[in-house]
Amino acid sequence: MTTGPLHDDERHKLDEMERALRRDRRLERRMRRLGRRRRPLLARIAHYRPHPWTVAVLLVISVGLVAAGIATSEPAVIWAFAALWPVTLYAGFRLLRGWTEG
């Protein structure tokens, strides 16, 4: 196999193949899914960009859980709040960071 520049007809064929591959939506979907699966869990967490509504819903649920936990002293409610609160804080900080970075 040569490593030199391609001839015009070869370059034309290659361009046609690339255009055909770009038009294949099923292939594009599969490639996106494949790329997502290969990313390690910590990388996915680090690149998480929450939607403002997601943070608002998490905050409302967290406040509701802390109020219910104070009112009932039910261990399951307290543990649910303890599990959800760090997620809420992380999502809120990621949202604020996205807003400040532009």
Short mmCIF file of C-alpha atoms in Angstrom, two decimals:
data_model
loop_
_atom_site.label_atom_id
_atom_site.label_comp_id
_atom_site.label_asym_id
_atom_site.label_seq_id
_atom_site.Cartn_x
_atom_site.Cartn_y
_atom_site.Cartn_z
CA MET A 1 0.00 0.00 0.00
CA THR A 2 1.37 3.40 -0.92
CA THR A 3 1.41 6.34 1.45
CA GLY A 4 1.61 9.02 -1.23
CA PRO A 5 -1.17 11.37 -2.30
CA LEU A 6 -4.32 9.90 -3.82
CA HIS A 7 -5.12 10.16 -7.51
CA ASP A 8 -8.16 12.16 -8.58
CA ASP A 9 -10.32 9.10 -9.23
CA GLU A 10 -9.36 7.57 -5.87
CA ARG A 11 -10.08 10.83 -4.07
CA HIS A 12 -13.45 11.05 -5.85
CA LYS A 13 -14.39 7.48 -4.82
CA LEU A 14 -13.32 8.18 -1.24
CA ASP A 15 -15.45 11.34 -1.16
CA GLU A 16 -18.45 9.37 -2.44
CA MET A 17 -17.98 6.72 0.24
CA GLU A 18 -17.69 9.34 2.98
CA ARG A 19 -20.87 11.07 1.77
CA ALA A 20 -22.73 7.77 1.75
CA LEU A 21 -21.55 6.99 5.27
CA ARG A 22 -22.61 10.43 6.53
CA ARG A 23 -26.11 9.85 5.10
CA ASP A 24 -26.48 6.50 6.89
CA ARG A 25 -28.45 7.49 10.00
CA ARG A 26 -28.53 4.00 11.47
CA LEU A 27 -24.73 3.81 11.35
CA GLU A 28 -24.49 7.28 12.91
CA ARG A 29 -26.80 6.22 15.78
CA ARG A 30 -24.80 3.05 16.39
CA MET A 31 -21.52 4.96 16.41
CA ARG A 32 -22.88 7.48 18.92
CA ARG A 33 -24.10 4.68 21.17
CA LEU A 34 -20.77 2.89 20.87
CA GLY A 35 -18.92 6.07 21.83
CA ARG A 36 -21.10 6.57 24.88
CA ARG A 37 -20.59 3.03 26.11
CA ARG A 38 -16.83 3.26 25.96
CA ARG A 39 -16.64 6.35 28.16
CA PRO A 40 -15.78 5.37 31.76
CA LEU A 41 -18.31 6.08 34.48
CA LEU A 42 -16.25 8.83 36.12
CA ALA A 43 -15.84 10.59 32.78
CA ARG A 44 -19.60 10.51 32.23
CA ILE A 45 -20.18 11.92 35.72
CA ALA A 46 -17.57 14.63 35.19
CA HIS A 47 -19.16 15.71 31.88
CA TYR A 48 -22.71 15.72 33.26
CA ARG A 49 -24.61 18.88 32.22
CA PRO A 50 -27.92 19.07 34.06
CA HIS A 51 -30.98 20.83 32.76
CA PRO A 52 -32.29 23.62 35.04
CA TRP A 53 -35.62 21.79 35.41
CA THR A 54 -33.78 18.67 36.59
CA VAL A 55 -32.03 20.65 39.32
CA ALA A 56 -35.30 22.33 40.31
CA VAL A 57 -37.12 18.98 40.60
CA LEU A 58 -34.25 17.47 42.61
CA LEU A 59 -34.29 20.48 44.92
CA VAL A 60 -38.05 20.28 45.47
CA ILE A 61 -37.89 16.55 46.20
CA SER A 62 -34.94 17.06 48.57
CA VAL A 63 -36.74 19.81 50.49
CA GLY A 64 -39.84 17.64 50.68
CA LEU A 65 -37.81 14.71 51.97
CA VAL A 66 -36.04 16.79 54.62
CA ALA A 67 -39.38 18.22 55.78
CA ALA A 68 -40.93 14.76 55.90
CA GLY A 69 -37.87 13.40 57.67
CA ILE A 70 -38.08 16.11 60.34
CA ALA A 71 -41.82 15.63 60.79
CA THR A 72 -41.87 11.82 60.90
CA SER A 73 -38.33 10.82 61.96
CA GLU A 74 -38.78 7.85 59.62
CA PRO A 75 -35.37 6.26 58.88
CA ALA A 76 -36.30 5.44 55.27
CA VAL A 77 -37.17 9.07 54.53
CA ILE A 78 -33.98 10.31 56.18
CA TRP A 79 -31.88 7.82 54.18
CA ALA A 80 -33.67 8.80 50.98
CA PHE A 81 -32.80 12.43 51.67
CA ALA A 82 -29.21 11.47 52.52
CA ALA A 83 -28.90 9.67 49.19
CA LEU A 84 -30.55 12.41 47.11
CA TRP A 85 -28.98 15.51 48.65
CA PRO A 86 -25.42 14.99 47.31
CA VAL A 87 -26.83 14.37 43.83
CA THR A 88 -28.83 17.58 44.09
CA LEU A 89 -25.80 19.57 45.21
CA TYR A 90 -23.61 18.12 42.47
CA ALA A 91 -26.19 18.86 39.78
CA GLY A 92 -26.68 22.39 41.14
CA PHE A 93 -22.95 23.11 41.17
CA ARG A 94 -22.54 21.71 37.65
CA LEU A 95 -25.41 23.91 36.46
CA LEU A 96 -23.88 27.00 38.08
CA ARG A 97 -20.50 26.16 36.63
CA GLY A 98 -22.01 25.87 33.15
CA TRP A 99 -23.68 29.24 33.53
CA THR A 100 -20.48 30.98 34.69
CA GLU A 101 -18.30 29.45 31.97
CA GLY A 102 -20.73 30.42 29.26
#
